[in-house]
Short mmCIF file of N, CA and C in Angstrom, two decimals:
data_model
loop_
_atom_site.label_atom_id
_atom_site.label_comp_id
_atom_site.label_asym_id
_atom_site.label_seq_id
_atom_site.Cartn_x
_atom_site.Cartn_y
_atom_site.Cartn_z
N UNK A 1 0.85 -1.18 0.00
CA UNK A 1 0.00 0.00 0.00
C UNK A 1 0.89 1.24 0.00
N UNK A 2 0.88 1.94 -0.57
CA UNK A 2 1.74 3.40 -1.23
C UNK A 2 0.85 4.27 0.03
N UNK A 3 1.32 5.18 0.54
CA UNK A 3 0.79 6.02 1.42
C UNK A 3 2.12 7.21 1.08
N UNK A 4 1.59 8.48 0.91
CA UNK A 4 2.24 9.76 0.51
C UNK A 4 1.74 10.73 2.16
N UNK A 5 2.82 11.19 3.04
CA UNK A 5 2.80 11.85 3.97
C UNK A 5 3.16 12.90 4.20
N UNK A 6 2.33 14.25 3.80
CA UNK A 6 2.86 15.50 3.90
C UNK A 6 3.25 15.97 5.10
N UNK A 7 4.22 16.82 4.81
CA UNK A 7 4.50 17.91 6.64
C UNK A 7 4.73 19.38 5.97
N UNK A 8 4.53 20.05 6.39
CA UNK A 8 5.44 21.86 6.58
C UNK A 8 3.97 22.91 6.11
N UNK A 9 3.96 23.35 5.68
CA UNK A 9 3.11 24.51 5.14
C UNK A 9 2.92 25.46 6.38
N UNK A 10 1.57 25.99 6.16
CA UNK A 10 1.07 26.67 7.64
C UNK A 10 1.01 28.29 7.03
N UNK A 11 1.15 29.47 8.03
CA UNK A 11 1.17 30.75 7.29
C UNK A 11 2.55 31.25 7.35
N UNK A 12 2.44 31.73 6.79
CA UNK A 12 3.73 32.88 6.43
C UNK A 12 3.34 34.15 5.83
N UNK A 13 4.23 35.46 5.90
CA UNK A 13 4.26 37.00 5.69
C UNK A 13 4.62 36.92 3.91
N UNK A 14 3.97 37.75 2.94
CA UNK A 14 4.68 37.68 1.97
C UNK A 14 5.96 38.24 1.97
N UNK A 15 6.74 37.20 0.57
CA UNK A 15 8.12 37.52 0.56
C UNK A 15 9.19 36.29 1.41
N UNK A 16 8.33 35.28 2.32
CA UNK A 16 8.71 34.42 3.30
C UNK A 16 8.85 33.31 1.91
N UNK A 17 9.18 32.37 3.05
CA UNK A 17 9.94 30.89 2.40
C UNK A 17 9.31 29.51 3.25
N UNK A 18 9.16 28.33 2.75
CA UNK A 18 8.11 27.54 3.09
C UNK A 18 8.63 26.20 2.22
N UNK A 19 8.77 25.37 3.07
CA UNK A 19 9.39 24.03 2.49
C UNK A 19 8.32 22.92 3.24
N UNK A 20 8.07 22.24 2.01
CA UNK A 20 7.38 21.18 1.74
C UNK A 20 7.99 19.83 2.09
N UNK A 21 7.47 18.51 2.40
CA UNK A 21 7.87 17.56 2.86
C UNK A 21 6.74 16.36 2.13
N UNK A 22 7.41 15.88 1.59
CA UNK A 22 6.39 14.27 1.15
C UNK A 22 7.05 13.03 1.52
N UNK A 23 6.05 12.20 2.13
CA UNK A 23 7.58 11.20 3.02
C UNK A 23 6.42 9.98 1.70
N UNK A 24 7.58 9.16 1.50
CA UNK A 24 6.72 8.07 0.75
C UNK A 24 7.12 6.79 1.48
N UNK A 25 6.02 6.27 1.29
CA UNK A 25 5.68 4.58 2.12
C UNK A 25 5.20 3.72 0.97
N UNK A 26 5.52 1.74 1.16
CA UNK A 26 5.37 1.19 -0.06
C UNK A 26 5.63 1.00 -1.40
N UNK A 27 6.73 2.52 -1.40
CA UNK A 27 6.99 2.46 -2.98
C UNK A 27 8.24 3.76 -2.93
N UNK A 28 9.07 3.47 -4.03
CA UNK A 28 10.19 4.78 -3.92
C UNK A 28 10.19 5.45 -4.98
N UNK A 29 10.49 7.02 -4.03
CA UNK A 29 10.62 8.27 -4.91
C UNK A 29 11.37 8.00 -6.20
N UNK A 30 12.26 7.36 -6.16
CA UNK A 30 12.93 7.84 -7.16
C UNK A 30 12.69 6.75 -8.61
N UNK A 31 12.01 5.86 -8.39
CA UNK A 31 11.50 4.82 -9.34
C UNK A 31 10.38 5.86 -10.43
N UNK A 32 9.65 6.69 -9.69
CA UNK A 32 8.22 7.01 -10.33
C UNK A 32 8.36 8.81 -10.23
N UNK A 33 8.06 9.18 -11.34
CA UNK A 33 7.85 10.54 -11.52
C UNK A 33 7.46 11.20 -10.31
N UNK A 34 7.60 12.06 -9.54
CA UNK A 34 6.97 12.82 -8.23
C UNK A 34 6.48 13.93 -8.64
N UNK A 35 5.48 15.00 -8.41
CA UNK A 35 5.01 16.18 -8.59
C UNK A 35 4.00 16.74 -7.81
N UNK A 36 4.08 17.86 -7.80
CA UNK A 36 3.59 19.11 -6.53
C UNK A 36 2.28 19.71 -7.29
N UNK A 37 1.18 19.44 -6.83
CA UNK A 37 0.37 20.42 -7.16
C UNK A 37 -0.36 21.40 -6.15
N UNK A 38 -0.93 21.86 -6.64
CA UNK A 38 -1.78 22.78 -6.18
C UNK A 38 -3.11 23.74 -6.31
N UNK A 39 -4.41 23.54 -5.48
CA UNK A 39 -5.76 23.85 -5.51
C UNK A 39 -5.92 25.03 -4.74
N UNK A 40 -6.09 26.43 -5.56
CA UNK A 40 -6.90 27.14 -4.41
C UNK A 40 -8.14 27.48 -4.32
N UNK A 41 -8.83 28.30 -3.82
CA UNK A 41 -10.52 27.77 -3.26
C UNK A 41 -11.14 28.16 -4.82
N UNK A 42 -12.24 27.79 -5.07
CA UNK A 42 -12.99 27.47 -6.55
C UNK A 42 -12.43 27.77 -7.45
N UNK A 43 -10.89 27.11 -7.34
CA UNK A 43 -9.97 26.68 -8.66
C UNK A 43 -10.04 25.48 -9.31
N UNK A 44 -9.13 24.96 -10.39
CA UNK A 44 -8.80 23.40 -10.29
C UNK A 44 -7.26 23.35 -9.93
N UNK A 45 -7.04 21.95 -9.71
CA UNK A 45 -6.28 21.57 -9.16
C UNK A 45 -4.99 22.12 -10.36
N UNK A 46 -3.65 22.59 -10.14
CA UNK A 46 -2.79 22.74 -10.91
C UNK A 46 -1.46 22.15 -10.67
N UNK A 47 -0.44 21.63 -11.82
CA UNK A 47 0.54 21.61 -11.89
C UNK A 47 1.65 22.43 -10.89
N UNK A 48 2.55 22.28 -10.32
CA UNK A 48 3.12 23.39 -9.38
C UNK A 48 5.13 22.84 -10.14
N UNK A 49 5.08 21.67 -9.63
CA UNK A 49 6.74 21.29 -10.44
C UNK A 49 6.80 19.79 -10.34
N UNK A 50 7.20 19.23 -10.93
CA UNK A 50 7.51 17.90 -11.13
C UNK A 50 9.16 17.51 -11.56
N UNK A 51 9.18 16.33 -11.03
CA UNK A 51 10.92 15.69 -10.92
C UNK A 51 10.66 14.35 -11.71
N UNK A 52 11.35 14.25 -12.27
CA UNK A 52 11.47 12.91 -13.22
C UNK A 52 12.12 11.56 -12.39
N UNK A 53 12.48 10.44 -12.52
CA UNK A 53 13.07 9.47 -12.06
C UNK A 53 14.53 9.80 -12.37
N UNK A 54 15.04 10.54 -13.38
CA UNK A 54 16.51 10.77 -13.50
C UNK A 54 16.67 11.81 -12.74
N UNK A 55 15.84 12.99 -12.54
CA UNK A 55 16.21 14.06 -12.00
C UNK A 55 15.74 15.64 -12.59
N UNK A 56 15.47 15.19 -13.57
CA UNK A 56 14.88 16.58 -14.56
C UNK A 56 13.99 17.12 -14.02
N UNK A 57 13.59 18.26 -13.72
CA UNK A 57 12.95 18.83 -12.91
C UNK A 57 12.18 20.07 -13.98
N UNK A 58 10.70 20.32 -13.52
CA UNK A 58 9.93 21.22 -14.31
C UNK A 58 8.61 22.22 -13.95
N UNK A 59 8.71 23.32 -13.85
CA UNK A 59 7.82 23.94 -13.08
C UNK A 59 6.50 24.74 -13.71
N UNK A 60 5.63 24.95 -13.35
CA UNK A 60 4.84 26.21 -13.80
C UNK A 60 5.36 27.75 -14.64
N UNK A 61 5.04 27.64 -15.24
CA UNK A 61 6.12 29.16 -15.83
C UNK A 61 6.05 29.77 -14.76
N UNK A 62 4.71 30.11 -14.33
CA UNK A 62 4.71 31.25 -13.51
C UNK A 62 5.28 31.40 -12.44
N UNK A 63 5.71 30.01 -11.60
CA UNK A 63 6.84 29.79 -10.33
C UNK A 63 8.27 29.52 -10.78
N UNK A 64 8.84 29.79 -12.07
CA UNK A 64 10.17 29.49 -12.27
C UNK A 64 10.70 30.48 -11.55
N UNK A 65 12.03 29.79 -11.19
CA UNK A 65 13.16 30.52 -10.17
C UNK A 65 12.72 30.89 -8.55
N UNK A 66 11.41 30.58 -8.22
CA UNK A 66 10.95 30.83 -6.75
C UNK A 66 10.66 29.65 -6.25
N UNK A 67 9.97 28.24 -6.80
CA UNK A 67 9.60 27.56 -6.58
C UNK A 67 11.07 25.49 -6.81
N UNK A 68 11.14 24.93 -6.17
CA UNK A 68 12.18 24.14 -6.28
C UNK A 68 11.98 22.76 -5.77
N UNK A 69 11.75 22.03 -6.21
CA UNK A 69 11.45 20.78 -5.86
C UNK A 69 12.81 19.56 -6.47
N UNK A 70 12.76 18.98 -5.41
CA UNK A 70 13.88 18.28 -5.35
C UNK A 70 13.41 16.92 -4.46
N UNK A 71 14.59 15.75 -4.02
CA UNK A 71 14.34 14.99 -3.62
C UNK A 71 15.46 13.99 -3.13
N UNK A 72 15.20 13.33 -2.10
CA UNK A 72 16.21 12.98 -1.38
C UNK A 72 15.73 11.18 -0.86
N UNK A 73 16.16 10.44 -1.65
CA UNK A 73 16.33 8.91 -2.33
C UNK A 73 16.48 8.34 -0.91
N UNK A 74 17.36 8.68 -0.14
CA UNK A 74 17.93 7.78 1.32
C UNK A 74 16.65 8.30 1.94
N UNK A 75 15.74 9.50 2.29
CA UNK A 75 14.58 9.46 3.35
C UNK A 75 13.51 8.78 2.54
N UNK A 76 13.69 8.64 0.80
CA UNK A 76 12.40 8.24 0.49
C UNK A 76 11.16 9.84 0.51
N UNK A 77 12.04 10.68 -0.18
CA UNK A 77 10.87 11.67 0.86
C UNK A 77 11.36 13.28 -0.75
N UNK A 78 10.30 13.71 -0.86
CA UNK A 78 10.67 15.04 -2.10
C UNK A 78 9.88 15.70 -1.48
N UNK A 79 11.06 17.14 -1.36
CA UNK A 79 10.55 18.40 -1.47
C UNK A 79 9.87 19.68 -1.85
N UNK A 80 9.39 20.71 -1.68
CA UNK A 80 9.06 21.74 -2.07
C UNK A 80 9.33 23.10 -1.56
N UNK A 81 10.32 23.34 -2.07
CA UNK A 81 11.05 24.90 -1.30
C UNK A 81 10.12 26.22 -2.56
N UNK A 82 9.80 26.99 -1.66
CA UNK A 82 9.36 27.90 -2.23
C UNK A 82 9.44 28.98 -1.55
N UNK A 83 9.78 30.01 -2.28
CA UNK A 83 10.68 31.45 -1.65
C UNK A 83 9.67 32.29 -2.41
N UNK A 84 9.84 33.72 -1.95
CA UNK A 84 9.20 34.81 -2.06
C UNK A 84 8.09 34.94 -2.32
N UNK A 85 7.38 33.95 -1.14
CA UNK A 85 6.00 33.97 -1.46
C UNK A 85 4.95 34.81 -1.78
N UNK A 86 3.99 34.88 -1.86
CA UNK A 86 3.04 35.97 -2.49
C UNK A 86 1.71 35.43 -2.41
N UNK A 87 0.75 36.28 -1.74
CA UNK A 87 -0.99 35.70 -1.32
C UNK A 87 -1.49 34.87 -2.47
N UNK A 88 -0.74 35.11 -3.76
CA UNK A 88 -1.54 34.59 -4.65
C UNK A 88 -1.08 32.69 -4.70
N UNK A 89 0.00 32.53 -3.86
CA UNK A 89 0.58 31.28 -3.73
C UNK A 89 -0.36 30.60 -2.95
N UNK A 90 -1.28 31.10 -2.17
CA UNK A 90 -2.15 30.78 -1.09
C UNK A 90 -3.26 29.53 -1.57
N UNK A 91 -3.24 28.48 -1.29
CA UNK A 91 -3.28 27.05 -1.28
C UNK A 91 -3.28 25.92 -0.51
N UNK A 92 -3.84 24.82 -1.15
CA UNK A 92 -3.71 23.70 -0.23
C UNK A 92 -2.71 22.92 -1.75
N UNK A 93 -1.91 22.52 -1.14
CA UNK A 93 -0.71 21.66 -2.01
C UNK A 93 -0.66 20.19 -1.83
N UNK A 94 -0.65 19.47 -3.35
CA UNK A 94 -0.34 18.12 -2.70
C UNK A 94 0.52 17.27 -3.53
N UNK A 95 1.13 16.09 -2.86
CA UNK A 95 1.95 16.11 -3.37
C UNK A 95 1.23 14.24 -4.31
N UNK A 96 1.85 14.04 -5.46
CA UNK A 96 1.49 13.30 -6.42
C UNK A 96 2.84 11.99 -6.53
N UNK A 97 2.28 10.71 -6.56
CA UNK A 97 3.10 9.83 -7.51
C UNK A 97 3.00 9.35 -8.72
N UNK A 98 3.21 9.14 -9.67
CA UNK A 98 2.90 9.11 -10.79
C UNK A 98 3.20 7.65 -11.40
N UNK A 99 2.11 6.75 -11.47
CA UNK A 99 2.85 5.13 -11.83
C UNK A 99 2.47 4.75 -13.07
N UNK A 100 3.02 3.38 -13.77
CA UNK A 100 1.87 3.79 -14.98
C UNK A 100 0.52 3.00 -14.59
N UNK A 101 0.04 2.76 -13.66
CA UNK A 101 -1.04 2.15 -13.16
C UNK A 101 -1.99 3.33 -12.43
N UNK A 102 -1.74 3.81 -11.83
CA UNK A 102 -2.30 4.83 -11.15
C UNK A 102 -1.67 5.72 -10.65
N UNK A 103 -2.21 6.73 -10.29
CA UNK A 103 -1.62 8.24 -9.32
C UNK A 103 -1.78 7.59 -7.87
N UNK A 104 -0.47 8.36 -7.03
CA UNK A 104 -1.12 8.68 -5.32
C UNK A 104 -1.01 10.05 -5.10
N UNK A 105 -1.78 10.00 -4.14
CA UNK A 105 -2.09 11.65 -3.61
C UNK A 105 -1.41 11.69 -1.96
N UNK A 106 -0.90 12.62 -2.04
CA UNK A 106 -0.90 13.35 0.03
C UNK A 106 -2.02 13.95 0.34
N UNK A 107 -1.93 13.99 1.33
CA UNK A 107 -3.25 14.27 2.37
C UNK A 107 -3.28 15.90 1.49
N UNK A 108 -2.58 16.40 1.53
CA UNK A 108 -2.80 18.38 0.73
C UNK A 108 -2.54 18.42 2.14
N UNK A 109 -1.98 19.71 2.19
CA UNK A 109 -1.46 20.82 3.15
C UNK A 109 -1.31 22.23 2.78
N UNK A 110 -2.49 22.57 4.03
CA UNK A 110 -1.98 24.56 3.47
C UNK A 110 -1.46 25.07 3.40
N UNK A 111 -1.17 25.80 2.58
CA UNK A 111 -0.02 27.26 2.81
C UNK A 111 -0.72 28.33 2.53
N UNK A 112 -0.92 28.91 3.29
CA UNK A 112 -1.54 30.61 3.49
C UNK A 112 -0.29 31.57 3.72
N UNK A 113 -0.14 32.59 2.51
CA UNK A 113 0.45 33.57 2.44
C UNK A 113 -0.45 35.04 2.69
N UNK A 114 0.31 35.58 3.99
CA UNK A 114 -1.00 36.38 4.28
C UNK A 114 0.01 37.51 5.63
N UNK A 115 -0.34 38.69 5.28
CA UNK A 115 0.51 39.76 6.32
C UNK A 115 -0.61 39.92 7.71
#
């Protein structure tokens, strides 16, 4: 059973920084595509950055150079660093596995950017 376990979000001031945590269970990061999305309230769900199994990494235009997702093979576990935040970042984020059988999802976690 694949289980995806988010941690970090919460609020922050714009202009702040906010790192993401996906711990994976049953199955490893680095076998299966990983990617970050993100829903905010009567949106759809969007693309945020995605990491390949080699490492290639790919973001939203609109978060290039603020947004960074990466991943770390020995915890089993990919990130989401995101810097200079901005209200409009304001969201519940989640994080994705990508198999060719099916998707998993994380629980989503908020991040409210807000002074």
């Amino acid at each position: 059973q694949v289980q995806l376990v988010q941690s970090g979000g919460g609020l922050v001031q714009p202009g702040g920084s906010l790192t993401l945590s996906c711990a994976a269970s049953g199955s490893t990061v680095s076998i299966f595509g990983m990617r970050w999305y993100r829903q905010a309230p009567g949106k759809q769900r969007d693309l945020v950055a995605a990491i390949t199994p080699v490492g290639f990494t790919n973001y939203a235009d609109s978060l290039k150079g603020r947004f960074a997702i990466s991943r770390d093979n020995a915890k089993n576990t990919v990130y989401l660093q995101m810097n200079s935040l901005k209200p409009e970042d304001t969201a519940v984020y989640y994080c994705n596995m990508h198999t060719p059988t099916r998707d998993y999802w994380g629980q989503g976690t908020q991040v409210t950017v807000s002074s």
